[in-house]
XYZ file of C-alpha atoms in Angstrom:
678
model
C -41.033 -2.635 -24.485
C -39.598 -2.312 -27.767
C -37.545 -5.079 -28.913
C -33.832 -4.102 -29.637
C -32.177 -5.555 -32.713
C -29.302 -7.834 -31.900
C -25.881 -7.532 -33.759
C -22.801 -9.517 -34.112
C -19.575 -7.552 -33.356
C -19.109 -6.993 -37.071
C -22.489 -5.598 -37.576
C -22.086 -3.459 -34.569
C -18.700 -1.952 -35.926
C -20.454 -1.298 -39.240
C -23.442 0.763 -37.608
C -23.179 4.426 -37.339
C -26.509 5.236 -35.656
C -29.332 3.788 -33.928
C -29.589 1.536 -30.466
C -29.054 -2.094 -30.483
C -27.630 -5.142 -28.366
C -24.255 -6.536 -29.488
C -24.129 -10.358 -28.478
C -20.629 -11.519 -27.963
C -20.190 -15.221 -27.174
C -16.149 -15.316 -28.518
C -14.547 -12.315 -28.032
C -11.345 -10.657 -27.043
C -10.291 -7.688 -24.990
C -8.853 -6.279 -28.087
C -12.577 -6.550 -29.543
C -14.032 -4.726 -26.478
C -11.751 -1.771 -27.275
C -12.703 -1.588 -30.938
C -16.271 -1.599 -30.047
C -15.729 1.193 -27.338
C -13.748 3.322 -29.612
C -16.697 2.890 -32.460
C -19.335 3.781 -29.939
C -17.397 6.876 -28.827
C -16.936 8.424 -32.377
C -20.415 7.576 -33.707
C -23.920 8.655 -32.674
C -24.863 5.047 -31.731
C -25.961 3.262 -28.327
C -24.555 -0.156 -28.081
C -25.603 -2.333 -25.318
C -23.074 -5.340 -25.053
C -24.254 -8.547 -23.757
C -21.193 -11.107 -23.368
C -20.616 -14.603 -22.227
C -17.728 -15.618 -20.048
C -18.244 -19.010 -18.931
C -21.458 -19.211 -16.533
C -21.676 -15.430 -16.599
C -23.577 -13.332 -18.874
C -22.937 -9.663 -18.492
C -24.826 -6.907 -19.677
C -23.495 -3.345 -20.125
C -22.305 -0.744 -19.927
C -24.052 1.344 -22.633
C -21.624 2.441 -25.236
C -22.216 5.940 -26.836
C -20.251 8.998 -26.914
C -19.268 10.583 -23.530
C -20.099 7.264 -21.613
C -18.642 7.311 -18.243
C -17.236 4.033 -18.801
C -16.617 1.674 -21.708
C -16.289 -1.852 -22.216
C -12.904 -1.986 -22.335
C -11.942 -0.489 -18.830
C -15.134 -2.330 -17.249
C -13.511 -5.848 -18.631
C -10.200 -4.557 -17.497
C -11.104 -4.043 -13.985
C -13.457 -7.223 -13.760
C -10.512 -9.538 -15.068
C -7.984 -7.614 -12.735
C -10.424 -8.363 -9.884
C -10.048 -11.925 -10.313
C -6.532 -11.589 -8.544
C -4.087 -12.651 -11.153
C -5.536 -15.888 -12.400
C -6.089 -14.500 -16.062
C -3.699 -12.371 -18.162
C -5.787 -9.578 -17.739
C -3.821 -7.006 -19.459
C -3.571 -9.157 -23.041
C -5.448 -7.485 -25.744
C -5.335 -11.223 -27.126
C -7.133 -12.487 -24.187
C -10.109 -14.594 -25.472
C -13.336 -15.381 -23.399
C -16.318 -17.416 -24.266
C -19.545 -18.816 -22.864
C -22.646 -20.439 -23.876
C -25.321 -18.217 -21.883
C -27.918 -19.325 -20.149
C -31.017 -19.922 -22.071
C -33.211 -19.888 -19.190
C -32.361 -16.339 -18.271
C -32.648 -15.073 -22.058
C -35.642 -12.964 -21.295
C -34.503 -11.667 -18.288
C -31.080 -10.616 -20.116
C -33.101 -8.852 -22.948
C -34.944 -6.911 -20.453
C -31.810 -5.837 -18.688
C -30.444 -4.515 -22.029
C -33.575 -3.039 -23.222
C -33.647 -1.181 -19.666
C -29.960 -0.151 -19.918
C -30.345 1.312 -23.573
C -33.663 3.294 -22.607
C -32.241 5.005 -19.744
C -31.066 8.549 -20.363
C -27.455 9.160 -21.284
C -25.412 9.519 -18.154
C -28.157 7.763 -16.019
C -28.314 4.288 -17.284
C -29.536 1.632 -15.214
C -30.528 3.600 -12.323
C -33.696 1.638 -11.818
C -31.835 -1.580 -11.105
C -30.428 -2.580 -7.945
C -28.313 -5.702 -6.817
C -30.139 -8.845 -6.393
C -33.619 -7.139 -7.065
C -34.463 -9.973 -9.438
C -33.558 -13.433 -9.898
C -32.411 -14.274 -6.552
C -29.936 -12.929 -4.137
C -27.105 -10.487 -5.554
C -23.479 -11.550 -5.656
C -21.921 -8.137 -5.628
C -22.296 -4.718 -4.145
C -25.811 -3.413 -3.492
C -27.501 -0.054 -3.029
C -25.879 3.159 -2.355
C -26.610 5.363 0.587
C -28.274 8.651 0.425
C -24.894 10.628 0.578
C -23.189 8.680 -2.539
C -22.002 10.556 -5.529
C -24.105 11.026 -8.355
C -24.791 7.964 -10.205
C -24.337 9.886 -13.470
C -20.362 9.596 -13.197
C -20.716 5.682 -13.299
C -21.694 2.955 -15.688
C -24.032 0.337 -14.979
C -23.242 -3.352 -15.573
C -25.584 -6.244 -14.753
C -24.156 -9.674 -14.012
C -26.114 -12.830 -14.318
C -24.803 -15.872 -13.053
C -26.266 -18.975 -14.662
C -24.477 -21.329 -12.047
C -26.210 -19.577 -9.034
C -29.107 -18.367 -10.721
C -28.513 -14.897 -9.390
C -28.274 -11.421 -10.776
C -26.166 -8.517 -9.351
C -25.703 -4.768 -10.558
C -22.730 -3.072 -10.414
C -21.770 0.649 -11.029
C -18.373 0.985 -12.523
C -16.013 4.011 -13.598
C -12.713 3.718 -14.933
C -10.168 3.672 -11.844
C -6.991 5.093 -12.867
C -8.167 6.251 -16.250
C -9.021 4.212 -19.603
C -6.709 4.613 -22.782
C -10.044 4.356 -24.506
C -12.528 6.398 -22.788
C -10.798 8.537 -20.116
C -7.186 8.548 -21.014
C -4.864 10.258 -18.185
C -3.105 13.613 -18.796
C 0.756 13.468 -19.369
C 2.927 13.945 -16.297
C 4.392 17.232 -16.415
C 6.439 19.729 -13.888
C 3.378 21.755 -13.606
C 1.196 19.043 -12.382
C 3.658 18.155 -9.687
C 2.953 21.442 -7.655
C 1.887 21.254 -4.208
C 1.396 24.656 -2.968
C 1.502 25.815 0.747
C -2.210 25.983 1.198
C -3.146 26.491 4.704
C -4.935 23.812 6.425
C -6.546 24.860 9.722
C -7.454 22.247 12.118
C -10.502 22.295 14.183
C -8.657 20.531 16.961
C -4.918 21.376 17.626
C -4.633 17.992 19.034
C -5.904 15.903 15.859
C -3.660 15.931 12.819
C -6.313 15.305 10.389
C -8.623 17.812 8.649
C -12.399 17.490 8.443
C -13.916 15.527 5.529
C -17.756 14.862 5.698
C -17.378 12.533 2.336
C -15.738 9.640 4.213
C -18.416 8.021 6.143
C -18.382 4.269 6.660
C -21.477 3.626 4.400
C -20.242 5.963 1.619
C -16.623 4.604 1.584
C -17.888 1.203 1.236
C -20.301 2.300 -1.588
C -17.401 3.989 -3.437
C -14.893 1.838 -3.043
C -16.175 -1.964 -2.552
C -17.279 -4.194 -5.215
C -16.295 -7.863 -5.396
C -16.740 -8.024 -9.113
C -15.042 -4.687 -10.168
C -13.366 -3.375 -7.284
C -11.093 -1.148 -6.696
C -11.561 -2.889 -3.295
C -12.623 -6.581 -4.277
C -12.704 -8.303 -0.899
C -13.719 -6.980 2.945
C -13.337 -9.455 5.754
C -12.984 -9.793 9.488
C -10.636 -11.447 11.866
C -12.256 -11.660 15.330
C -9.290 -13.622 16.809
C -7.050 -10.543 17.051
C -6.217 -7.923 19.689
C -8.595 -5.340 17.810
C -11.839 -5.744 15.712
C -9.562 -6.365 12.544
C -10.879 -5.723 8.683
C -8.800 -6.609 5.885
C -9.489 -4.907 2.398
C -7.897 -6.613 -0.567
C -7.492 -4.420 -3.612
C -7.826 -4.730 -7.329
C -4.406 -5.162 -8.629
C -4.217 -8.023 -10.903
C -1.686 -10.050 -9.069
C -1.644 -13.610 -7.686
C -1.016 -12.362 -4.208
C -3.296 -10.777 -2.101
C -2.739 -7.262 -0.990
C -4.404 -4.175 0.607
C -5.562 -2.385 3.597
C -5.687 -3.454 7.437
C -7.973 -1.709 10.031
C -7.588 -2.151 13.663
C -10.143 -0.617 16.026
C -12.457 -1.077 18.672
C -15.171 -2.138 16.722
C -15.900 -3.681 13.212
C -17.528 -0.737 11.592
C -14.537 1.501 12.524
C -11.891 -0.836 11.534
C -13.498 -1.302 8.097
C -13.406 2.469 7.409
C -9.363 2.418 8.341
C -9.013 -0.741 6.292
C -10.522 1.088 3.371
C -8.642 4.295 3.815
C -5.426 2.139 3.628
C -6.568 -0.006 0.778
C -6.769 3.367 -1.039
C -3.268 4.270 -0.197
C -1.693 0.820 -1.100
C -3.750 1.015 -4.601
C -2.615 4.565 -5.489
C 1.211 3.919 -4.544
C 1.423 0.745 -6.699
C 1.235 2.601 -10.147
C 0.445 6.036 -11.574
C -3.433 6.423 -11.557
C -3.602 10.117 -12.089
C -1.098 10.956 -14.676
C 0.501 9.139 -17.653
C 4.281 8.481 -17.408
C 5.884 10.157 -20.652
C 9.460 10.797 -19.907
C 12.130 7.893 -20.495
C 15.509 9.032 -20.483
C 19.322 8.590 -18.955
C 20.053 10.819 -15.782
C 23.005 12.348 -17.654
C 20.588 13.515 -20.428
C 18.085 15.056 -17.914
C 21.108 16.789 -16.040
C 22.265 18.155 -19.579
C 18.834 19.352 -20.600
C 17.167 20.642 -17.274
C 20.236 21.046 -14.749
C 21.295 18.967 -11.670
C 18.488 20.903 -9.370
C 15.858 19.888 -11.540
C 16.541 15.823 -11.298
C 16.892 13.572 -8.257
C 20.199 11.673 -8.508
C 19.610 7.982 -8.024
C 23.059 7.823 -5.998
C 21.314 9.675 -3.200
C 18.876 7.220 -2.832
C 21.284 4.682 -1.492
C 21.775 1.935 -4.193
C 21.856 -1.701 -3.488
C 24.864 -2.498 -1.527
C 26.365 -4.941 -3.624
C 25.879 -7.044 -6.775
C 24.745 -10.593 -6.056
C 24.676 -13.750 -8.614
C 21.270 -14.230 -9.851
C 21.095 -17.646 -8.516
C 22.098 -16.820 -4.848
C 18.570 -17.191 -3.650
C 16.576 -20.144 -2.576
C 15.187 -21.536 -5.532
C 11.904 -22.440 -3.541
C 11.759 -18.633 -3.020
C 12.475 -16.971 -6.387
C 12.675 -13.013 -6.546
C 9.897 -11.331 -7.766
C 10.354 -9.654 -11.138
C 9.151 -6.342 -9.159
C 12.378 -6.611 -6.972
C 14.876 -7.271 -9.553
C 17.116 -4.639 -10.295
C 20.115 -3.859 -12.666
C 23.381 -1.876 -11.920
C 22.841 2.124 -12.167
C 24.723 3.839 -14.562
C 24.079 7.752 -15.641
C 23.517 6.910 -18.976
C 20.751 3.999 -18.461
C 17.624 5.353 -19.562
C 14.702 5.149 -16.897
C 11.292 6.314 -16.730
C 10.962 9.379 -14.831
C 7.874 11.326 -13.084
C 7.710 14.807 -11.411
C 7.643 15.447 -7.778
C 7.737 18.527 -5.931
C 10.608 19.622 -3.659
C 8.953 21.136 -0.353
C 12.414 22.075 0.456
C 13.258 24.107 -2.647
C 9.753 24.865 -3.914
C 10.441 23.586 -7.325
C 9.574 20.529 -9.696
C 12.088 17.441 -9.357
C 12.194 14.465 -11.960
C 12.068 11.291 -10.022
C 12.707 7.939 -11.153
C 9.049 6.098 -11.683
C 10.019 3.114 -9.910
C 10.990 5.037 -6.860
C 7.710 6.905 -6.867
C 5.565 3.713 -7.319
C 6.333 0.394 -5.981
C 4.490 -2.119 -7.984
C 4.705 -1.116 -11.626
C 3.313 -3.694 -14.057
C 5.823 -3.480 -16.824
C 8.370 -5.692 -15.807
C 10.558 -4.823 -18.478
C 11.448 -1.284 -17.579
C 14.741 -1.105 -15.892
C 14.829 -0.720 -11.869
C 17.864 0.283 -10.339
C 16.599 0.137 -6.587
C 14.002 -2.081 -5.071
C 11.165 0.278 -3.631
C 8.573 -0.354 -1.041
C 5.042 1.548 -0.034
C 7.792 3.257 2.360
C 6.714 7.116 2.391
C 3.000 6.717 0.959
C 0.533 8.817 2.960
C -3.329 9.369 2.682
C -4.888 12.528 4.086
C -7.955 14.837 3.498
C -5.703 17.216 1.569
C -2.571 16.981 -0.201
C -0.595 18.494 2.697
C -2.222 15.977 5.135
C -0.688 13.216 2.919
C 2.544 14.439 2.532
C 2.735 14.946 6.274
C 1.903 11.370 7.191
C 4.168 9.973 4.279
C 6.868 11.777 6.063
C 6.031 10.564 9.487
C 6.589 6.928 7.973
C 9.816 7.749 6.316
C 10.651 9.077 9.945
C 9.609 5.975 11.351
C 11.502 3.503 9.079
C 14.689 5.539 9.100
C 14.525 5.325 12.844
C 14.310 1.984 13.006
C 16.865 0.596 10.395
C 19.461 3.301 11.690
C 19.158 1.669 15.095
C 19.021 -1.769 13.628
C 21.972 -1.563 11.346
C 24.431 0.478 13.551
C 23.413 -1.909 16.558
C 22.886 1.066 19.065
C 21.275 0.714 22.226
C 18.001 2.904 22.674
C 16.691 4.624 25.642
C 13.591 2.904 27.358
C 10.294 4.253 27.787
C 7.855 3.063 30.342
C 4.621 1.652 29.262
C 2.213 4.404 29.939
C -0.380 2.223 31.642
C -2.296 5.196 32.326
C -3.764 4.857 28.707
C -6.317 2.416 28.948
C -5.751 1.152 25.259
C -1.881 0.548 25.915
C -2.509 -1.041 29.129
C -5.083 -3.482 27.704
C -2.730 -4.596 25.101
C 0.511 -4.832 27.506
C -1.971 -7.091 29.335
C -2.907 -9.082 26.710
C 0.706 -9.626 25.787
C 1.471 -10.865 28.978
C -1.534 -13.339 28.861
C 0.268 -14.700 25.506
C 3.516 -15.090 27.124
C 5.180 -12.050 26.248
C 6.966 -8.711 27.931
C 6.236 -5.346 26.245
C 9.325 -3.090 25.768
C 9.127 0.659 24.458
C 12.232 2.312 22.930
C 12.993 5.919 21.886
C 14.374 5.509 18.339
C 14.080 9.252 17.594
C 16.990 10.646 15.469
C 18.284 13.735 13.634
C 14.941 13.821 11.655
C 13.432 15.247 15.107
C 10.077 13.352 14.721
C 9.217 11.231 17.813
C 9.795 7.777 16.909
C 9.129 4.635 19.062
C 9.976 0.816 18.990
C 7.580 -1.456 20.349
C 9.028 -5.132 21.248
C 7.205 -8.168 22.457
C 9.832 -10.691 23.878
C 8.733 -14.019 24.639
C 8.776 -14.392 28.431
C 9.067 -18.196 28.846
C 5.519 -19.263 29.507
C 2.175 -19.350 27.845
C -1.327 -19.307 28.945
C -2.696 -21.038 25.934
C -2.390 -24.810 25.233
C 1.447 -24.961 26.009
C 1.114 -23.286 29.226
C 2.457 -25.108 32.506
C 0.732 -25.263 35.903
C 0.195 -22.360 37.828
C 3.177 -21.391 39.961
C 5.396 -23.440 37.961
C 7.723 -20.209 37.266
C 9.000 -19.120 33.907
C 10.530 -22.348 32.534
C 9.912 -22.588 28.669
C 7.108 -25.006 28.079
C 7.309 -24.061 24.047
C 10.808 -23.799 22.796
C 10.005 -23.308 19.271
C 7.471 -20.134 20.317
C 8.303 -17.146 18.520
C 10.800 -15.179 20.437
C 10.576 -11.437 19.626
C 8.219 -9.367 17.774
C 8.679 -5.878 16.574
C 6.834 -2.659 15.353
C 7.569 1.163 15.115
C 5.673 4.245 15.105
C 6.338 7.768 14.599
C 4.250 10.961 14.819
C 4.246 14.240 15.984
C 2.545 13.255 19.155
C 4.803 10.700 21.172
C 1.634 9.152 22.478
C 0.210 8.575 19.217
C 3.464 7.046 18.110
C 3.394 4.761 21.057
C -0.103 3.627 20.472
C 0.554 2.805 16.818
C 3.768 0.893 17.656
C 2.322 -1.148 20.654
C -1.187 -1.996 18.662
C 0.730 -3.391 15.566
C 3.333 -5.453 17.380
C 0.545 -6.886 20.120
C -1.694 -7.755 17.029
C 1.565 -9.542 15.359
C 2.072 -11.607 18.438
C -1.639 -12.699 18.599
C -1.656 -13.527 14.941
C 1.643 -15.531 15.009
C -0.103 -18.898 15.968
C -1.939 -18.521 12.597
C 1.093 -18.633 10.613
C 1.943 -22.070 9.250
C 5.096 -23.746 11.313
C 4.367 -26.847 8.737
C 7.299 -27.790 6.342
C 7.727 -25.392 3.711
C 5.374 -22.824 5.676
C 6.157 -19.079 6.481
C 7.239 -19.869 9.977
C 8.867 -23.403 9.513
C 11.903 -23.341 11.551
C 13.910 -25.814 9.515
C 13.035 -23.514 6.377
C 14.128 -20.134 8.189
C 17.238 -21.597 10.223
C 19.595 -21.740 6.945
C 19.160 -17.927 6.791
C 21.183 -17.455 9.758
C 24.045 -18.399 7.912
C 22.965 -17.352 4.484
C 21.010 -14.065 4.495
C 20.358 -14.061 0.931
C 17.840 -16.676 1.301
C 15.704 -13.856 3.229
C 13.360 -13.040 0.478
C 10.023 -11.930 1.787
C 8.482 -9.965 4.683
C 7.674 -13.172 6.482
C 11.230 -14.469 6.081
C 12.574 -11.024 7.869
C 10.043 -11.546 10.864
C 10.274 -15.274 11.098
C 14.023 -15.425 10.862
C 14.330 -12.855 13.835
C 11.630 -14.844 15.861
C 13.904 -17.834 16.099
C 15.557 -18.534 19.396
C 18.817 -18.814 17.770
C 18.717 -15.378 16.457
C 17.840 -13.731 19.690
C 21.705 -12.655 20.479
C 21.406 -10.466 17.534
C 18.729 -8.414 19.060
C 19.823 -8.500 22.532
C 21.524 -4.942 22.039
C 18.028 -3.577 21.530
C 17.206 -4.394 25.339
C 20.661 -2.860 26.519
C 20.100 0.886 26.675
C 19.168 3.262 29.196
C 16.536 2.306 31.566
C 12.846 3.241 30.882
C 11.359 6.534 31.924
C 7.972 8.333 31.499
C 7.538 9.346 27.765
C 6.908 12.885 29.038
C 10.366 12.923 30.664
C 11.693 11.809 26.890
C 9.624 14.405 25.243
C 8.811 17.072 27.928
C 7.739 19.721 25.434
C 5.531 17.301 22.957
C 3.154 17.590 21.739
C 2.948 21.336 20.674
C -0.493 21.813 19.805
C -0.872 22.616 15.853
C -3.338 24.962 14.554
C -2.511 24.527 10.765
C -1.241 21.456 9.378
C 0.658 23.053 6.420
C 2.461 25.044 9.080
C 3.550 21.986 10.809
C 4.684 20.347 7.418
C 6.598 23.361 6.628
C 8.250 23.400 10.042
C 9.296 19.808 9.751
C 10.705 20.465 6.133
C 12.867 23.336 7.388
C 14.267 21.382 10.444
C 15.281 18.446 7.809
C 16.665 21.178 5.580
C 18.795 22.104 8.833
C 20.387 18.578 8.668
C 21.148 18.887 4.912
C 17.945 16.780 3.878
C 15.693 17.449 0.871
C 11.763 16.441 1.162
C 10.383 15.395 -2.201
C 6.573 14.584 -2.716
C 5.177 12.868 -5.590
C 1.225 13.126 -5.699
C -0.433 9.970 -6.198
C -4.021 11.085 -6.476
C -6.692 8.648 -8.155
C -8.818 11.308 -9.772
C -12.155 9.645 -9.032
C -11.267 9.000 -5.368
C -9.895 12.505 -4.877
C -12.829 14.062 -6.567
C -15.791 12.011 -4.970
C -14.120 11.285 -1.418
C -11.714 14.037 -0.888
C -9.027 11.834 -0.430
C -5.581 12.520 -1.484
C -2.392 10.040 -1.772
C 1.349 11.209 -1.781
C 4.765 9.541 -1.983
C 7.289 11.329 0.270
C 11.167 10.672 -0.640
C 14.123 11.799 1.557
C 16.939 11.171 -0.223
C 19.677 10.264 2.466
C 17.154 8.538 4.663
C 17.512 4.739 4.998
C 14.797 3.233 2.897
C 12.653 0.008 4.077
C 13.312 -2.975 1.731
C 12.592 -6.541 2.020
C 14.556 -9.103 0.619
C 17.986 -9.041 2.179
C 19.783 -8.613 -1.163
C 17.945 -5.502 -1.869
C 19.253 -3.476 1.275
C 20.150 -0.120 0.517
C 22.949 1.212 2.872
C 26.081 2.388 0.647
C 26.185 6.054 -0.120
C 24.286 7.132 2.799
C 26.664 8.720 5.393
C 23.977 9.286 8.085
C 23.852 5.614 8.737
C 27.463 6.134 10.055
C 27.753 9.874 11.131
C 24.221 10.234 13.110
C 24.503 7.744 15.773
C 27.709 9.340 16.886
C 26.301 12.619 16.801
C 23.594 11.528 19.026
C 25.758 9.847 21.461
C 24.787 6.330 20.755
C 28.403 5.018 19.484
C 31.677 5.929 20.887
C 32.645 7.256 17.175
C 31.810 7.518 13.656
C 31.167 3.871 12.345
C 32.473 2.101 9.186
C 30.408 0.341 6.870
C 32.589 -2.471 6.393
C 32.415 -3.041 10.384
C 28.595 -3.522 10.500
C 27.149 -7.202 10.162
C 24.146 -6.095 8.542
C 21.788 -9.020 9.610
C 18.338 -9.111 7.808
C 16.258 -6.806 9.724
C 13.115 -7.946 11.557
C 10.570 -5.200 10.651
C 7.122 -6.554 9.805
């Protein structure tokens, strides 16, 4: 094996031809980007060997046309650390001493990468094939995407005496080696491409690229992401798998999969992780438009721009110190008062209603933008994000989610009793979950929340029945006396779907999972379900900041009168009596989407779609992501001060039109208690 010259960073930046190792013992992310740009611009092959604490990282090979560079691989590795380092700063300094005992092995790995054909670097290696068990992703299945589209990085862990091999590509582009194209009106187009369905009862198109093994191989890598951790929860109503994504934040976020077995639940978790990751920030197009709404309207006309007022602005201004200092508001949720002349960042969406591009505020299209300095006029969640095997499928499922949250919030804020639905015990899954809820001491109730959107929407509630079969249970035959007065009283979940039974299954699965998971939520002082922490929120709703606050507050015994109206509606009837014509078979998914859009247009509602595809996930797995925005619907928000109900007349008018209230409502008459949505 030919011994490669070892250069310092300065020597490497002066080299314009040949192959060499670049050894970095003290370096910055800015230097990594400079080395990458130099290699892209010159006929060289540089193999970076860098030290970071106990780690020695070898690769990727830097050369013109490289599938990934040192900048983006380090960007992803440090973001995968979970927000513990300032991974976005070019000035971040890293250093290490290396592990002399592995010097010969590191040199061999570098030589192997340097000698591999361009676009195929390192194919001979596999995770953990030498030096002990690997600590990263291993191997690829036969149906994996071609390796030439990924770069290879070896990680030698001197503290563990392990070696692992990782295949990395830029996720969401790289400003150095794979810059994203600029956002444009043309890129927003969503054509009405027919999407015939093999099974008219299953609203998912075929996709032979999303088998369990391939999904894991393409998405999961504990060092580089985009999914950084997969783990199972066995004490659950289902086989539950969690997939945390690489987002550079200190909090853990990602996808959750529930299924009868862990193989299936992992697949669902990975799907949801893709949806979460793609919805956080632009990964397929670069935002370039920063201007005020007033200026956009002057330049493009009002038909081409979404007026933020139509989205429902925050209900009122609140002093910055109103919230509990123990729970400071995240910068991502802070907003500024809206003015038409306020400069905002905009991306382009597509109006399915009017078949034209429409500019949408970027912070409405994406829910966790990393730049906290850019103004936001509304708090936005992942509400309306959908994943599918086609753009139309992603949009349809995003629209179902908009309908689900709108139906719940309309019932909650208008305080309207809802018709009951008999628990369909003929469905084995639902029957099993209802029985599990009973064993845990809860009674399952189903309600029809369908409103003017016309998408079947269901609320599932589990209310504490006064006894437990666990350690707080009384003796058999003692009756319903409450043996645990601090037990959470009510949990709620919702579902919406073209098929009412699918909506019921989804809502029941989530609510019973939450019931079973509740004992794991800490009730210790300061914990998420600490009653002493939650009780002040009854009188001071501005203290409700997080999702846990919303759920925990409404599970308190003292909060139950606020939920009683949900149980006061018409008695339950079989679901087929509520929806006698549903579900109609669907031959083409696009046709169902267009029919739904037309129905909403009849109610004066426009459907906007922002495509959120991550190019690699789209091209390699055939998965598409979309954010659906329906101005005028009630948006799901967390943190009571972020509530958005003003300027949305449907909240006041539709309950009356549906016969749920004796007359139109007035905004100042509604109590607006913090919602219990999980």
